[in-house]
PDB file of C-alpha atoms in Angstrom:
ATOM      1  CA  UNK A  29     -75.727-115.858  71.152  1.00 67.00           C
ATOM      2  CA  UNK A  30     -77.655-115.063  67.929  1.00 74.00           C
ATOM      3  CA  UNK A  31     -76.853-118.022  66.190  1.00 79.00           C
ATOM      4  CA  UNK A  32     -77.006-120.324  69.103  1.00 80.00           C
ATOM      5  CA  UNK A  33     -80.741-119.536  69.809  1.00 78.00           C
ATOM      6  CA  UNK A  34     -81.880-119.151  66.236  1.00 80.00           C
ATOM      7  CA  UNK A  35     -80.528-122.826  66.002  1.00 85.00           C
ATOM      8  CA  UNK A  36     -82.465-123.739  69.108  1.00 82.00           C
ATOM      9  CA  UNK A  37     -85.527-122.279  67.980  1.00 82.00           C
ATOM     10  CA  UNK A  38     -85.663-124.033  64.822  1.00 82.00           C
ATOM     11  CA  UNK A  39     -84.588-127.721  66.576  1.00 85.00           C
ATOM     12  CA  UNK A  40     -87.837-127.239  69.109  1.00 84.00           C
ATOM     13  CA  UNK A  41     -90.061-125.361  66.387  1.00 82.00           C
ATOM     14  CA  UNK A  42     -90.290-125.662  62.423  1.00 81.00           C
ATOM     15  CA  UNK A  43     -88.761-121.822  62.275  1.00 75.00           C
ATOM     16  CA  UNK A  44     -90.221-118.706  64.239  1.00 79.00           C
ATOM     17  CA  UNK A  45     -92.741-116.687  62.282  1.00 84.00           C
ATOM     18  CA  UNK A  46     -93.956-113.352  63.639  1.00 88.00           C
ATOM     19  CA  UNK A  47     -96.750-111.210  62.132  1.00 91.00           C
ATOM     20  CA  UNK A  48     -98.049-107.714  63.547  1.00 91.00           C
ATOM     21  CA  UNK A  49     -94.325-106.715  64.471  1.00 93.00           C
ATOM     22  CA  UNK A  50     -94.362-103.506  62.328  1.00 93.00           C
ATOM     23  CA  UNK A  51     -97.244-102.382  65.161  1.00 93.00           C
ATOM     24  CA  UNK A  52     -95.610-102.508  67.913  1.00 94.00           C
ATOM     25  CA  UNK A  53     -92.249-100.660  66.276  1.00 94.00           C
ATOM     26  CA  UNK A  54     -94.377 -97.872  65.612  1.00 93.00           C
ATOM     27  CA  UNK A  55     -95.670 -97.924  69.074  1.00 93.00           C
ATOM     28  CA  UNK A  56     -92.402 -98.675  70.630  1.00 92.00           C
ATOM     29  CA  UNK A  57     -91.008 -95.235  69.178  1.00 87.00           C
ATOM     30  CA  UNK A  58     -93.526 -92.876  71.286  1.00 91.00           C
ATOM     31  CA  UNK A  59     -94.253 -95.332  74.359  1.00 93.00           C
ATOM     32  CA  UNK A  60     -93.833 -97.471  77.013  1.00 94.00           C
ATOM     33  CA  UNK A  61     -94.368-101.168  75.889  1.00 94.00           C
ATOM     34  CA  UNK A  62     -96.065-103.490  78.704  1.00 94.00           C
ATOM     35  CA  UNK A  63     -96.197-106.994  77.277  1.00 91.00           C
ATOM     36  CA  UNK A  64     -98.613-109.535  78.679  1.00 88.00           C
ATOM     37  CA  UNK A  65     -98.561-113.138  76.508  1.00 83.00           C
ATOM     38  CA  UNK A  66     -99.555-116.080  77.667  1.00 78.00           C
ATOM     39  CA  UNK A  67     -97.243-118.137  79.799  1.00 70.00           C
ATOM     40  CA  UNK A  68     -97.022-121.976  78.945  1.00 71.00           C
ATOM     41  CA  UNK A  69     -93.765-122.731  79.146  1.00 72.00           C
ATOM     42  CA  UNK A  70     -90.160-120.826  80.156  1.00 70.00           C
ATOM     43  CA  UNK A  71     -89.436-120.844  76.622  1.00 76.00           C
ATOM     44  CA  UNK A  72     -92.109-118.037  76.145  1.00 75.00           C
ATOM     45  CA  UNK A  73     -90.175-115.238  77.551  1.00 75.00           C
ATOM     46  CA  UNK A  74     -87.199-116.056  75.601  1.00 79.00           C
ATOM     47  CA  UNK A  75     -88.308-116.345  72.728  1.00 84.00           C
ATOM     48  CA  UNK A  76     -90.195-112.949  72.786  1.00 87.00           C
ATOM     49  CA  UNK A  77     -86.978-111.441  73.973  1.00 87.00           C
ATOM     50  CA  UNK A  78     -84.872-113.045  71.357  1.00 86.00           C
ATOM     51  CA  UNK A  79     -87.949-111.498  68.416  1.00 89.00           C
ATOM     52  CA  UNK A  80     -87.771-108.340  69.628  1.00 92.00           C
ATOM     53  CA  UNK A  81     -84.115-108.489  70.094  1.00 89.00           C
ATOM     54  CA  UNK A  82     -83.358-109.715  66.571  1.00 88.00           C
ATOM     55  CA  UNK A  83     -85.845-106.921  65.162  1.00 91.00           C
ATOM     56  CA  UNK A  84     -84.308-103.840  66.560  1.00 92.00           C
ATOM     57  CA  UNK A  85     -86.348-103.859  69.549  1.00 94.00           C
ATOM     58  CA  UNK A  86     -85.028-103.436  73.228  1.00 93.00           C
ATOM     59  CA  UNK A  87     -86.167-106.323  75.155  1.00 92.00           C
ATOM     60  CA  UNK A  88     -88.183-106.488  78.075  1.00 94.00           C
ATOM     61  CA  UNK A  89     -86.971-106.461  81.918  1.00 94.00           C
ATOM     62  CA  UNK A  90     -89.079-109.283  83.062  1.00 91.00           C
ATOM     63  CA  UNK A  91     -91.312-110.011  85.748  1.00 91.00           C
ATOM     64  CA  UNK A  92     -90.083-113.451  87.576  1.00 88.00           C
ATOM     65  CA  UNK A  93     -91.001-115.615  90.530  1.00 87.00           C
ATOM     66  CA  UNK A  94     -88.333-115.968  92.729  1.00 89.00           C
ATOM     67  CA  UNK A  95     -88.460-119.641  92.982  1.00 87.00           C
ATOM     68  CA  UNK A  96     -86.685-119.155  89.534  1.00 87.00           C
ATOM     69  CA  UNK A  97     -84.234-117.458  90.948  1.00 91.00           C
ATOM     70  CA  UNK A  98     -81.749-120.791  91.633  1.00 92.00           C
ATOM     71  CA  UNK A  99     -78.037-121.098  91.199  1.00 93.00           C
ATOM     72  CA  UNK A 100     -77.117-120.973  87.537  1.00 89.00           C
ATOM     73  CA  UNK A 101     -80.484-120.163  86.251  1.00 87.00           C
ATOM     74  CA  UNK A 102     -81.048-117.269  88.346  1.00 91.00           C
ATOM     75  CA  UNK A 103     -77.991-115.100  87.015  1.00 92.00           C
ATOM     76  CA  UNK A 104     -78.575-116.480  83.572  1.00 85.00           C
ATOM     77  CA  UNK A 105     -82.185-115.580  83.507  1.00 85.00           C
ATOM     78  CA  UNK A 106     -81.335-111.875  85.386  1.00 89.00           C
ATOM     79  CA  UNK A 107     -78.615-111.251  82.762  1.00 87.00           C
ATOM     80  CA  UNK A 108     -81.858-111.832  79.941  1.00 81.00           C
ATOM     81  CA  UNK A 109     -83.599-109.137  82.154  1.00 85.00           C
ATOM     82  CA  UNK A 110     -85.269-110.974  84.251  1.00 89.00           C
ATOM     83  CA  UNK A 111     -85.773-109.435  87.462  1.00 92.00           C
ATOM     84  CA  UNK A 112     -87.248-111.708  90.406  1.00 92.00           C
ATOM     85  CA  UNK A 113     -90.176-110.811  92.708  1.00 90.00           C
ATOM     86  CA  UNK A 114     -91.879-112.641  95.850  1.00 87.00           C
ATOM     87  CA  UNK A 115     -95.322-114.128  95.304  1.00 82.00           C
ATOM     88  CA  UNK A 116     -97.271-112.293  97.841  1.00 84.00           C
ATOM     89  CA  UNK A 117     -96.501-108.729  99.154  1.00 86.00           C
ATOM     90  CA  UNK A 118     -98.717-109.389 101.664  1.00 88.00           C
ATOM     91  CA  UNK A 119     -97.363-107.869 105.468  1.00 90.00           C
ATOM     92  CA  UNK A 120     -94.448-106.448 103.681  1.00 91.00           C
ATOM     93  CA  UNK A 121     -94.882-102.662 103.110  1.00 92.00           C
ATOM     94  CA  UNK A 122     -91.271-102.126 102.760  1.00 95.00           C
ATOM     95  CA  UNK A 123     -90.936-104.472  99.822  1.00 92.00           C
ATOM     96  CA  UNK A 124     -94.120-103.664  98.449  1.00 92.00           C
ATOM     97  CA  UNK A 125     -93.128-100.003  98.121  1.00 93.00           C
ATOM     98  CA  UNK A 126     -89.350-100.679  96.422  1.00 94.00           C
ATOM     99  CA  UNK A 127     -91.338-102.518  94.085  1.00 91.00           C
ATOM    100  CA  UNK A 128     -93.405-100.310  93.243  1.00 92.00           C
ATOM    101  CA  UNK A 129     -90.749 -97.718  92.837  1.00 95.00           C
ATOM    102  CA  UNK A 130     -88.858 -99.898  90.634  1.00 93.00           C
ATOM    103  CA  UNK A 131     -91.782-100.416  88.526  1.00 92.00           C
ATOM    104  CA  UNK A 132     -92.046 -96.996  88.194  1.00 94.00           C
ATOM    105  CA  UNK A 133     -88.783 -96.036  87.310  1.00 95.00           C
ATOM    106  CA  UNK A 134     -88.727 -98.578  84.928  1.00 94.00           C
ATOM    107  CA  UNK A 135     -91.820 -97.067  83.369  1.00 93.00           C
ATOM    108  CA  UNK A 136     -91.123 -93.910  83.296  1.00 94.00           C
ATOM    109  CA  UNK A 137     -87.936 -94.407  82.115  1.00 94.00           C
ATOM    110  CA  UNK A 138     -89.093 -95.839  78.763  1.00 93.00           C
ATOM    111  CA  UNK A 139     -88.128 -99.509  79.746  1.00 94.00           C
ATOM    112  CA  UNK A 140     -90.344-102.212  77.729  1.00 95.00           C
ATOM    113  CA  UNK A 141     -91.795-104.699  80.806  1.00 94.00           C
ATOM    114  CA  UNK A 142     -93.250-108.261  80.013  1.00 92.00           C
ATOM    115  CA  UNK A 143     -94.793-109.945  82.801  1.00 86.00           C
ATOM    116  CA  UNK A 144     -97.403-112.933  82.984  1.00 82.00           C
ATOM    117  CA  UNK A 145    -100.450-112.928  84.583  1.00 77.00           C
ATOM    118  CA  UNK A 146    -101.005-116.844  84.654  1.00 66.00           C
ATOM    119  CA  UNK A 147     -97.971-116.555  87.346  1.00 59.00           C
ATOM    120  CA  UNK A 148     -99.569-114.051  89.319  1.00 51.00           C
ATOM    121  CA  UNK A 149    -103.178-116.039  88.987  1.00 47.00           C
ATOM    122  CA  UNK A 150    -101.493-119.254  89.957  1.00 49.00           C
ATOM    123  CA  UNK A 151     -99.359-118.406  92.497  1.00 46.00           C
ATOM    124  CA  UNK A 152    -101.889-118.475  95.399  1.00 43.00           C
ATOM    125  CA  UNK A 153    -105.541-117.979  95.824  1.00 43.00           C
ATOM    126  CA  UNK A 154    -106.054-114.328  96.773  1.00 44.00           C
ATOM    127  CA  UNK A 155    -102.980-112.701  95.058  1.00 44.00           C
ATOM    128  CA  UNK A 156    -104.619-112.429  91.993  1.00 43.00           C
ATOM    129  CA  UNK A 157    -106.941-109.346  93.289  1.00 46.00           C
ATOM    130  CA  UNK A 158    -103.928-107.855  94.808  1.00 45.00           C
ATOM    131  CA  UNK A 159    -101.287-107.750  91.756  1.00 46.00           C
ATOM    132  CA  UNK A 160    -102.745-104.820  89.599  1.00 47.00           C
ATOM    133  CA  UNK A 161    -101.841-102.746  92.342  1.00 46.00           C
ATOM    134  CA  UNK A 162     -98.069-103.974  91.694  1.00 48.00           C
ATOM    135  CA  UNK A 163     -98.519-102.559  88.367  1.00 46.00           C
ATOM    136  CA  UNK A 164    -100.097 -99.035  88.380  1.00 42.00           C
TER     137      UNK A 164
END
């Protein structure tokens, strides 16, 4: 899988170059990594996974929408770590609370997490004020 991304990284980009990496393996070593980069295309998350990945660091479980969550992509993108969560958690206390408990156990549990905050801010009007709650 190594080779087969490291080609398609350097077909869609001239090469991958990463700088500041040696910060966040010194973090990474007494705490709990949260990543939050910008989210322009699908690529983003991969990529990120596939750095860390090739530099000795354990990827992140990531924060999806379930409309991702299709046949074929779906298990491909939860086998990557991907893990898939509704939009709005509105009227759903039950859901809302394994969430959170997930989340937590994740957490706690030293597990790096990557989510994107564009996807919570364009989801819907209104679930933008709601999703740091998601996350404490």
């Amino acid at each position: 899988m190594d080779g087969l991304l490291r080609r398609l990284w350097n077909r869609l980009y001239d090469g991958v170059e990463v700088h500041g990496l040696d910060r966040v393996k010194a973090l990474a070593g007494d705490h709990t990594l949260v990543y939050v980069p910008c989210h322009r295309s699908h690529i983003d998350y991969l990529l990120l996974s596939y750095v860390l990945y090739r530099d000795g660091l354990m990827p992140p479980h990531i924060a999806a929408g379930r409309n991702l969550n299709m046949p074929m992509i779906g298990p491909l993108l939860r086998r990557c770590g991907a893990f898939f969560m509704r939009r709005s958690f509105r009227d759903k206390p039950l859901y809302a609370a394994v969430f959170h408990e997930y989340l937590h156990r994740l957490l706690a549990h030293g597990h790096p997490l990557e989510y994107f905050m564009e996807g919570v801010a364009r989801a819907a009007a209104g679930c933008w004020r709601r999703a740091p709650a998601c996350w404490r």
